[in-house]
Amino acid sequence: MEEKITYARAKEILQNQKISPKGLERVFLYESLGRVLAKDIFASEDMPEVALSNMDGYALSSTMIGESKGVFKIFSENPAGNQESIELPLTKPYAIKTLTGAAMPKGADILVPFENTNINGEYLEVNEFPKIGEFIRKVGDNYKKGEKLLSQGTKLNAIHIGLLASLNQVFVEVFEKPKVGILVSGNEILEIGESKSNPNTLYNANGHLLYAKIKENGGNPKLYPILKDEKSSIQDCLKEALEECDLVVSTGGASVGDYDFIQAISKQWSDEVVFKGVRIKPGQHIIYAHFHQKQFFGLPGFPNSTLVTFELFVKEILGKLCGVLCRENILEVTLKEDVQKGDERLEFRVCNIRNEGGQFFIDFEGKKSFQSAILNNFCPLDDARMGLAVLEGNRLKGDRIPVIVLG
């Protein structure tokens, strides 16, 4: 077990974990939205299979331009979806009216858009000739047979669904969602919907925050009943969750107080703890373990600490279980104000990210303080994006600093 390690060392440990994703399942195309692709997708044929008109126009042969003196006889019409194989005669200057999406007639290599022509009875007068192949989609322009189109580990979005539909992919193989157990402990915690009779109680924000974050990141969350500060009941529930789930995340009880039983259980099962304590603010009391060959995180109980440590650490392991690589979105952004720090720990401070005239800046407007209990700091009242400013020391207005983009 490693204790009180640096953030860089904690990330290195998590990134080096050899964790296989869950098994595969085959789902209908629509049901694959938001799921993680389990196999590479390759094109089974060229797209398009034949050259297509990209505009409404007239198809003609470049070999007839000199002879035509800009005048072509309209030979026939070629609509999109035409079942007939159309061929352009090359005996004299002919043109075939060819609409958007129609296959280019055999022998034609130029498409003249409608707006570049005049019609005089059955004759076409061309005002301006385009280049050969212009306004024409060539065979395989979209993709060629055997071309890799999507990679295993891709989290599928609406655009991917459209691409898969173009490949006639009715069913899609995706990774199963890992089951993630959520344990919340504390005598002061009430479940939402309960009546508060004591002002010294709090509603279960952490449990439902984690439920949503796990679902948002591809897991299948299970929120267990709130646990009171009693070691044996917490241990029993932890064992049950480890049997039922692939990953267990607890919140609360990871500090060093008299009632921090996750810390006590970690000491009892110390051989299975990978690291305990990371020199960061907030969230220094985080625990990562392989309890009973299952993945486990003990997160601090303050809401800010819970959210930050989930973003920095839990997402890394959850991503591996889902089969997707976890890539932090980090920007170098300009500070709009001076920043003072209270201690030497690496700090992840919630901030506003604003785009001003194409340049990104960060500020701390509306942040009531940076205490670990103030979750509403992450809920802006304007259109700012949220981020975590990475602070190694005091910084000055105008400095460029790294920021982890949230959401």
CSV table of C-alpha atoms in Angstrom, one decimal:
chain,number,residue,atom,x,y,z
A,1,MET,CA,0.0,0.0,0.0
A,2,GLU,CA,1.2,3.5,-0.9
A,3,GLU,CA,0.2,6.4,1.4
A,4,LYS,CA,0.0,10.1,0.9
A,5,ILE,CA,1.2,9.9,-2.6
A,6,THR,CA,1.3,12.7,-5.3
A,7,TYR,CA,-1.5,13.2,-7.8
A,8,ALA,CA,0.9,12.2,-10.6
A,9,ARG,CA,1.7,8.9,-8.9
A,10,ALA,CA,-2.0,8.2,-8.2
A,11,LYS,CA,-2.9,8.8,-11.9
A,12,GLU,CA,0.1,6.6,-12.9
A,13,ILE,CA,-1.2,3.7,-10.7
A,14,LEU,CA,-4.7,4.0,-12.1
A,15,GLN,CA,-3.6,4.2,-15.7
A,16,ASN,CA,-1.5,1.1,-15.3
A,17,GLN,CA,-4.3,-1.1,-13.9
A,18,LYS,CA,-4.9,-4.1,-16.2
A,19,ILE,CA,-8.7,-4.2,-16.2
A,20,SER,CA,-10.7,-5.9,-18.9
A,21,PRO,CA,-14.1,-4.5,-19.9
A,22,LYS,CA,-17.3,-6.5,-19.3
A,23,GLY,CA,-18.6,-9.0,-21.8
A,24,LEU,CA,-20.3,-8.2,-25.1
A,25,GLU,CA,-23.9,-7.8,-25.9
A,26,ARG,CA,-25.7,-7.3,-29.2
A,27,VAL,CA,-28.3,-4.5,-29.1
A,28,PHE,CA,-30.6,-2.9,-31.7
A,29,LEU,CA,-29.1,0.2,-33.5
A,30,TYR,CA,-31.1,2.8,-31.4
A,31,GLU,CA,-30.2,1.0,-28.2
A,32,SER,CA,-26.5,1.5,-28.9
A,33,LEU,CA,-26.7,5.2,-28.3
A,34,GLY,CA,-24.3,6.2,-25.5
A,35,ARG,CA,-22.9,2.6,-25.4
A,36,VAL,CA,-19.3,1.6,-26.0
A,37,LEU,CA,-18.5,-0.1,-29.2
A,38,ALA,CA,-17.0,-3.6,-28.7
A,39,LYS,CA,-15.5,-4.2,-32.1
A,40,ASP,CA,-14.0,-2.1,-34.9
A,41,ILE,CA,-16.4,-1.3,-37.7
A,42,PHE,CA,-15.2,-1.6,-41.4
A,43,ALA,CA,-16.9,-0.6,-44.6
A,44,SER,CA,-18.4,-3.6,-46.4
A,45,GLU,CA,-18.5,-1.8,-49.7
A,46,ASP,CA,-17.6,1.5,-51.4
A,47,MET,CA,-19.7,4.5,-50.6
A,48,PRO,CA,-20.9,5.6,-53.1
A,49,GLU,CA,-20.8,2.5,-55.2
A,50,VAL,CA,-21.1,4.6,-58.4
A,51,ALA,CA,-20.3,8.2,-59.2
A,52,LEU,CA,-23.2,10.4,-58.2
A,53,SER,CA,-24.4,13.9,-59.1
A,54,ASN,CA,-23.8,16.3,-56.2
A,55,MET,CA,-26.1,19.0,-57.7
A,56,ASP,CA,-29.0,19.4,-60.1
A,57,GLY,CA,-27.4,19.9,-63.5
A,58,TYR,CA,-26.6,18.5,-66.9
A,59,ALA,CA,-24.2,15.6,-67.5
A,60,LEU,CA,-22.0,15.8,-70.6
A,61,SER,CA,-18.7,14.7,-71.9
A,62,SER,CA,-15.6,16.9,-71.9
A,63,THR,CA,-14.6,15.4,-75.3
A,64,MET,CA,-17.5,17.2,-76.9
A,65,ILE,CA,-16.8,20.7,-75.5
A,66,GLY,CA,-14.8,21.9,-78.6
A,67,GLU,CA,-17.3,20.5,-81.1
A,68,SER,CA,-20.3,21.9,-79.2
A,69,LYS,CA,-19.4,25.6,-79.2
A,70,GLY,CA,-21.3,25.6,-75.8
A,71,VAL,CA,-24.5,24.1,-77.2
A,72,PHE,CA,-25.7,20.6,-76.4
A,73,LYS,CA,-28.9,18.8,-77.3
A,74,ILE,CA,-30.8,17.5,-74.3
A,75,PHE,CA,-30.9,13.7,-74.7
A,76,SER,CA,-32.9,12.5,-71.7
A,77,GLU,CA,-33.6,13.0,-68.0
A,78,ASN,CA,-31.9,11.1,-65.1
A,79,PRO,CA,-33.6,11.4,-61.7
A,80,ALA,CA,-32.2,10.1,-58.4
A,81,GLY,CA,-32.9,6.4,-57.8
A,82,ASN,CA,-33.2,5.8,-61.5
A,83,GLN,CA,-33.2,2.0,-62.0
A,84,GLU,CA,-32.1,2.2,-65.6
A,85,SER,CA,-28.4,2.3,-66.6
A,86,ILE,CA,-28.1,5.6,-68.5
A,87,GLU,CA,-25.4,6.0,-71.2
A,88,LEU,CA,-24.5,9.3,-72.8
A,89,PRO,CA,-24.1,9.0,-76.6
A,90,LEU,CA,-20.7,10.4,-77.8
A,91,THR,CA,-21.6,10.7,-81.5
A,92,LYS,CA,-22.4,14.4,-81.1
A,93,PRO,CA,-22.8,17.0,-78.3
A,94,TYR,CA,-25.5,15.6,-76.0
A,95,ALA,CA,-26.4,16.4,-72.4
A,96,ILE,CA,-28.5,14.4,-69.9
A,97,LYS,CA,-30.5,16.3,-67.3
A,98,THR,CA,-29.2,14.7,-64.1
A,99,LEU,CA,-30.7,15.5,-60.7
A,100,THR,CA,-29.0,15.5,-57.2
A,101,GLY,CA,-28.1,12.0,-56.1
A,102,ALA,CA,-28.5,10.4,-59.5
A,103,ALA,CA,-25.9,8.1,-60.9
A,104,MET,CA,-23.7,9.8,-63.4
A,105,PRO,CA,-24.4,8.5,-67.0
A,106,LYS,CA,-21.8,6.3,-68.5
A,107,GLY,CA,-19.5,8.4,-70.7
A,108,ALA,CA,-20.2,11.7,-68.8
A,109,ASP,CA,-17.4,13.4,-66.8
A,110,ILE,CA,-18.8,16.9,-66.4
A,111,LEU,CA,-21.8,18.1,-64.5
A,112,VAL,CA,-22.9,21.7,-65.3
A,113,PRO,CA,-25.2,23.1,-62.5
A,114,PHE,CA,-28.6,24.5,-63.7
A,115,GLU,CA,-27.5,28.1,-62.8
A,116,ASN,CA,-24.7,28.0,-65.3
A,117,THR,CA,-27.0,27.2,-68.2
A,118,ASN,CA,-29.8,28.5,-70.4
A,119,ILE,CA,-32.5,26.3,-72.0
A,120,ASN,CA,-33.6,27.0,-75.6
A,121,GLY,CA,-36.2,24.4,-76.5
A,122,GLU,CA,-34.5,21.1,-76.6
A,123,TYR,CA,-31.0,22.6,-76.5
A,124,LEU,CA,-28.8,23.5,-73.6
A,125,GLU,CA,-26.5,26.6,-73.7
A,126,VAL,CA,-23.6,26.4,-71.3
A,127,ASN,CA,-22.5,29.7,-69.8
A,128,GLU,CA,-19.6,28.3,-67.9
A,129,PHE,CA,-18.0,24.9,-67.9
A,130,PRO,CA,-16.9,23.4,-64.5
A,131,LYS,CA,-13.7,21.3,-64.1
A,132,ILE,CA,-13.9,17.6,-64.9
A,133,GLY,CA,-15.2,15.8,-61.9
A,134,GLU,CA,-16.4,19.0,-60.1
A,135,PHE,CA,-19.9,18.6,-58.5
A,136,ILE,CA,-19.5,14.8,-58.9
A,137,ARG,CA,-19.2,12.4,-55.9
A,138,LYS,CA,-16.6,9.8,-57.0
A,139,VAL,CA,-16.8,6.1,-56.2
A,140,GLY,CA,-15.6,5.6,-52.6
A,141,ASP,CA,-15.6,9.3,-51.8
A,142,ASN,CA,-17.3,8.7,-48.4
A,143,TYR,CA,-15.4,5.5,-47.7
A,144,LYS,CA,-13.9,2.5,-49.5
A,145,LYS,CA,-14.5,-1.2,-48.9
A,146,GLY,CA,-12.4,-2.4,-46.0
A,147,GLU,CA,-11.8,1.1,-44.6
A,148,LYS,CA,-12.0,1.3,-40.8
A,149,LEU,CA,-14.8,3.7,-39.9
A,150,LEU,CA,-15.2,3.3,-36.1
A,151,SER,CA,-12.8,2.0,-33.4
A,152,GLN,CA,-13.5,-0.3,-30.6
A,153,GLY,CA,-13.9,1.8,-27.4
A,154,THR,CA,-15.9,4.6,-29.2
A,155,LYS,CA,-18.8,5.9,-27.1
A,156,LEU,CA,-21.5,6.0,-29.7
A,157,ASN,CA,-23.4,9.2,-30.4
A,158,ALA,CA,-26.1,10.2,-32.8
A,159,ILE,CA,-23.7,10.8,-35.7
A,160,HIS,CA,-22.3,7.3,-35.2
A,161,ILE,CA,-25.8,5.9,-35.3
A,162,GLY,CA,-26.3,7.6,-38.7
A,163,LEU,CA,-23.1,6.1,-40.0
A,164,LEU,CA,-24.0,2.6,-38.8
A,165,ALA,CA,-27.4,3.0,-40.4
A,166,SER,CA,-25.7,3.8,-43.7
A,167,LEU,CA,-23.9,0.5,-43.4
A,168,ASN,CA,-27.2,-1.4,-42.9
A,169,GLN,CA,-26.1,-2.3,-39.3
A,170,VAL,CA,-29.3,-3.4,-37.7
A,171,PHE,CA,-27.6,-4.7,-34.5
A,172,VAL,CA,-24.4,-3.4,-32.8
A,173,GLU,CA,-22.0,-5.2,-30.5
A,174,VAL,CA,-21.3,-3.2,-27.4
A,175,PHE,CA,-19.7,-3.8,-24.1
A,176,GLU,CA,-21.9,-4.7,-21.2
A,177,LYS,CA,-22.4,-1.9,-18.6
A,178,PRO,CA,-20.4,-2.5,-15.4
A,179,LYS,CA,-22.5,-2.6,-12.2
A,180,VAL,CA,-21.4,0.0,-9.8
A,181,GLY,CA,-22.5,0.0,-6.1
A,182,ILE,CA,-22.8,3.2,-4.1
A,183,LEU,CA,-22.5,3.2,-0.4
A,184,VAL,CA,-23.3,6.3,1.6
A,185,SER,CA,-22.6,6.4,5.4
A,186,GLY,CA,-23.3,8.9,8.1
A,187,ASN,CA,-25.7,9.3,11.1
A,188,GLU,CA,-26.5,12.8,9.8
A,189,ILE,CA,-27.6,11.6,6.3
A,190,LEU,CA,-31.4,11.5,5.4
A,191,GLU,CA,-32.7,10.0,2.2
A,192,ILE,CA,-34.5,12.4,-0.1
A,193,GLY,CA,-38.2,12.4,0.6
A,194,GLU,CA,-37.7,12.0,4.4
A,195,SER,CA,-38.8,14.8,6.8
A,196,LYS,CA,-36.1,16.7,8.5
A,197,SER,CA,-36.7,17.0,12.2
A,198,ASN,CA,-33.1,18.0,13.2
A,199,PRO,CA,-31.3,20.9,11.6
A,200,ASN,CA,-28.1,19.0,12.0
A,201,THR,CA,-29.0,16.6,9.2
A,202,LEU,CA,-28.3,16.5,5.5
A,203,TYR,CA,-30.1,15.0,2.5
A,204,ASN,CA,-28.3,12.3,0.5
A,205,ALA,CA,-26.8,14.6,-2.2
A,206,ASN,CA,-23.7,12.5,-2.6
A,207,GLY,CA,-25.5,9.2,-3.3
A,208,HIS,CA,-27.6,10.7,-6.0
A,209,LEU,CA,-24.7,12.7,-7.4
A,210,LEU,CA,-22.7,9.6,-7.8
A,211,TYR,CA,-25.7,7.7,-9.3
A,212,ALA,CA,-26.0,10.3,-12.0
A,213,LYS,CA,-22.2,10.5,-12.6
A,214,ILE,CA,-21.9,6.8,-13.0
A,215,LYS,CA,-24.9,6.6,-15.3
A,216,GLU,CA,-23.5,9.6,-17.3
A,217,ASN,CA,-20.2,7.7,-17.7
A,218,GLY,CA,-21.6,4.4,-18.9
A,219,GLY,CA,-22.0,2.4,-15.7
A,220,ASN,CA,-25.1,0.7,-14.3
A,221,PRO,CA,-25.4,2.3,-10.7
A,222,LYS,CA,-27.0,0.7,-7.7
A,223,LEU,CA,-27.6,2.9,-4.7
A,224,TYR,CA,-27.7,1.0,-1.4
A,225,PRO,CA,-29.7,2.1,1.6
A,226,ILE,CA,-27.9,4.8,3.7
A,227,LEU,CA,-25.6,3.3,6.3
A,228,LYS,CA,-25.3,4.5,9.9
A,229,ASP,CA,-21.9,4.9,11.5
A,230,GLU,CA,-21.7,1.3,12.7
A,231,LYS,CA,-18.7,-0.7,11.6
A,232,SER,CA,-20.3,-4.2,11.4
A,233,SER,CA,-23.2,-3.0,9.3
A,234,ILE,CA,-21.0,-1.1,7.0
A,235,GLN,CA,-18.7,-4.1,6.6
A,236,ASP,CA,-21.7,-6.4,5.9
A,237,CYS,CA,-23.1,-4.0,3.2
A,238,LEU,CA,-19.6,-3.6,1.7
A,239,LYS,CA,-19.2,-7.3,1.4
A,240,GLU,CA,-22.7,-7.6,-0.2
A,241,ALA,CA,-21.9,-4.8,-2.7
A,242,LEU,CA,-18.5,-6.4,-3.6
A,243,GLU,CA,-20.3,-9.7,-4.4
A,244,GLU,CA,-22.9,-8.0,-6.6
A,245,CYS,CA,-20.9,-5.2,-8.3
A,246,ASP,CA,-17.8,-4.8,-10.5
A,247,LEU,CA,-16.9,-1.5,-8.8
A,248,VAL,CA,-18.0,-0.1,-5.4
A,249,VAL,CA,-17.8,3.6,-4.5
A,250,SER,CA,-18.3,4.7,-0.9
A,251,THR,CA,-18.7,8.3,0.2
A,252,GLY,CA,-18.0,9.3,3.8
A,253,GLY,CA,-16.1,7.5,6.5
A,254,ALA,CA,-12.8,7.8,4.6
A,255,SER,CA,-11.2,10.4,6.9
A,256,VAL,CA,-9.6,9.9,10.2
A,257,GLY,CA,-12.4,10.6,12.7
A,258,ASP,CA,-13.8,8.3,15.4
A,259,TYR,CA,-16.6,7.2,13.1
A,260,ASP,CA,-14.8,6.9,9.8
A,261,PHE,CA,-15.3,3.2,9.4
A,262,ILE,CA,-14.3,2.9,5.8
A,263,GLN,CA,-10.8,4.0,7.0
A,264,ALA,CA,-11.0,1.3,9.7
A,265,ILE,CA,-12.0,-1.4,7.3
A,266,SER,CA,-9.2,-0.4,5.0
A,267,LYS,CA,-6.7,-0.9,7.8
A,268,GLN,CA,-8.2,-4.4,8.5
A,269,TRP,CA,-7.9,-5.3,4.8
A,270,SER,CA,-4.7,-3.4,4.3
A,271,ASP,CA,-3.2,-6.0,2.0
A,272,GLU,CA,-5.8,-5.2,-0.6
A,273,VAL,CA,-5.4,-1.4,-0.5
A,274,VAL,CA,-3.5,0.0,-3.4
A,275,PHE,CA,-3.1,3.6,-2.2
A,276,LYS,CA,-4.5,5.7,0.7
A,277,GLY,CA,-4.3,9.4,0.7
A,278,VAL,CA,-3.3,11.7,-2.2
A,279,ARG,CA,-1.7,15.1,-1.6
A,280,ILE,CA,-4.4,17.2,-3.2
A,281,LYS,CA,-7.1,19.6,-2.2
A,282,PRO,CA,-10.0,18.7,-2.0
A,283,GLY,CA,-10.1,14.9,-1.5
A,284,GLN,CA,-6.8,14.1,0.2
A,285,HIS,CA,-8.3,11.1,2.1
A,286,ILE,CA,-9.3,9.1,-0.9
A,287,ILE,CA,-8.7,5.3,-0.8
A,288,TYR,CA,-8.3,2.9,-3.8
A,289,ALA,CA,-8.3,-0.8,-3.2
A,290,HIS,CA,-8.9,-4.2,-4.7
A,291,PHE,CA,-11.2,-5.6,-2.1
A,292,HIS,CA,-12.1,-9.2,-2.7
A,293,GLN,CA,-10.7,-8.9,-6.3
A,294,LYS,CA,-13.2,-6.0,-7.0
A,295,GLN,CA,-12.5,-2.4,-7.6
A,296,PHE,CA,-13.2,-0.1,-4.7
A,297,PHE,CA,-12.9,3.7,-4.0
A,298,GLY,CA,-13.5,5.3,-0.7
A,299,LEU,CA,-14.3,8.9,-1.4
A,300,PRO,CA,-14.5,11.8,1.2
A,301,GLY,CA,-17.9,12.8,2.4
A,302,PHE,CA,-18.0,16.5,1.5
A,303,PRO,CA,-19.9,16.9,-1.8
A,304,ASN,CA,-17.1,18.9,-3.6
A,305,SER,CA,-14.6,16.3,-2.6
A,306,THR,CA,-16.8,13.5,-3.7
A,307,LEU,CA,-17.3,15.2,-7.1
A,308,VAL,CA,-13.7,16.1,-7.7
A,309,THR,CA,-12.3,12.7,-6.7
A,310,PHE,CA,-14.9,11.0,-8.9
A,311,GLU,CA,-13.8,13.1,-11.9
A,312,LEU,CA,-10.0,12.7,-11.2
A,313,PHE,CA,-9.9,9.1,-10.2
A,314,VAL,CA,-13.1,7.0,-10.3
A,315,LYS,CA,-13.7,7.9,-14.0
A,316,GLU,CA,-10.3,6.3,-14.9
A,317,ILE,CA,-11.3,2.9,-13.6
A,318,LEU,CA,-15.0,3.1,-14.6
A,319,GLY,CA,-13.8,3.9,-18.1
A,320,LYS,CA,-11.6,0.7,-18.2
A,321,LEU,CA,-14.6,-1.4,-17.0
A,322,CYS,CA,-16.8,0.2,-19.7
A,323,GLY,CA,-14.1,-0.5,-22.4
A,324,VAL,CA,-13.6,3.2,-23.2
A,325,LEU,CA,-10.4,5.1,-22.7
A,326,CYS,CA,-10.7,8.0,-20.2
A,327,ARG,CA,-9.3,11.2,-21.7
A,328,GLU,CA,-9.3,14.3,-19.6
A,329,ASN,CA,-10.2,17.4,-21.5
A,330,ILE,CA,-7.5,19.8,-20.4
A,331,LEU,CA,-7.0,23.3,-21.7
A,332,GLU,CA,-4.4,26.0,-21.1
A,333,VAL,CA,-6.5,29.0,-20.1
A,334,THR,CA,-5.8,32.6,-19.1
A,335,LEU,CA,-6.6,33.7,-15.6
A,336,LYS,CA,-8.7,36.9,-15.2
A,337,GLU,CA,-7.7,37.5,-11.6
A,338,ASP,CA,-5.0,36.8,-9.1
A,339,VAL,CA,-5.2,33.5,-7.2
A,340,GLN,CA,-3.9,32.8,-3.7
A,341,LYS,CA,-3.5,29.4,-2.2
A,342,GLY,CA,-3.7,28.4,1.5
A,343,ASP,CA,-1.4,25.4,1.6
A,344,GLU,CA,1.2,23.5,-0.5
A,345,ARG,CA,-1.1,20.7,-1.8
A,346,LEU,CA,-2.0,20.6,-5.5
A,347,GLU,CA,-5.4,22.2,-5.6
A,348,PHE,CA,-8.3,21.6,-8.0
A,349,ARG,CA,-10.4,24.7,-7.7
A,350,VAL,CA,-13.8,25.0,-9.4
A,351,CYS,CA,-13.9,27.8,-11.9
A,352,ASN,CA,-15.9,29.4,-14.7
A,353,ILE,CA,-14.6,28.9,-18.3
A,354,ARG,CA,-15.7,31.7,-20.6
A,355,ASN,CA,-15.2,32.2,-24.3
A,356,GLU,CA,-14.6,35.9,-25.0
A,357,GLY,CA,-14.1,36.7,-28.7
A,358,GLY,CA,-12.6,33.3,-29.4
A,359,GLN,CA,-10.2,33.3,-26.4
A,360,PHE,CA,-10.8,31.3,-23.3
A,361,PHE,CA,-10.5,32.8,-19.8
A,362,ILE,CA,-11.3,31.5,-16.3
A,363,ASP,CA,-12.6,33.3,-13.3
A,364,PHE,CA,-14.1,32.5,-9.9
A,365,GLU,CA,-17.1,34.7,-10.0
A,366,GLY,CA,-20.0,33.5,-7.9
A,367,LYS,CA,-17.9,30.9,-6.0
A,368,LYS,CA,-19.0,31.5,-2.5
A,369,SER,CA,-15.9,29.9,-1.1
A,370,PHE,CA,-13.8,26.8,-1.9
A,371,GLN,CA,-14.9,24.7,1.1
A,372,SER,CA,-15.5,21.1,0.3
A,373,ALA,CA,-19.2,21.2,1.2
A,374,ILE,CA,-20.5,23.8,-1.3
A,375,LEU,CA,-21.8,21.8,-4.3
A,376,ASN,CA,-23.7,24.7,-5.8
A,377,ASN,CA,-20.3,26.2,-6.8
A,378,PHE,CA,-20.5,23.7,-9.7
A,379,CYS,CA,-23.9,25.0,-10.8
A,380,PRO,CA,-23.4,28.4,-12.6
A,381,LEU,CA,-26.3,30.8,-13.0
A,382,ASP,CA,-25.1,31.9,-16.4
A,383,ASP,CA,-23.7,30.2,-19.5
A,384,ALA,CA,-20.2,29.6,-18.2
A,385,ARG,CA,-18.7,26.1,-18.6
A,386,MET,CA,-17.4,24.5,-15.4
A,387,GLY,CA,-13.8,23.4,-14.9
A,388,LEU,CA,-11.2,22.6,-12.3
A,389,ALA,CA,-8.3,25.0,-12.3
A,390,VAL,CA,-5.1,23.1,-11.5
A,391,LEU,CA,-3.1,25.2,-9.0
A,392,GLU,CA,0.4,24.4,-7.9
A,393,GLY,CA,1.0,27.8,-6.3
A,394,ASN,CA,-0.1,31.4,-6.2
A,395,ARG,CA,-0.9,32.7,-9.7
A,396,LEU,CA,-1.3,36.2,-11.2
A,397,LYS,CA,-3.9,37.6,-13.5
A,398,GLY,CA,-2.9,36.9,-17.1
A,399,ASP,CA,-1.1,33.6,-16.2
A,400,ARG,CA,-1.9,30.6,-18.4
A,401,ILE,CA,-2.8,27.6,-16.3
A,402,PRO,CA,-4.2,24.1,-17.0
A,403,VAL,CA,-7.9,23.6,-16.5
A,404,ILE,CA,-9.8,20.3,-16.6
A,405,VAL,CA,-13.1,20.9,-18.4
A,406,LEU,CA,-16.1,19.2,-16.7
A,407,GLY,CA,-19.1,17.8,-18.4
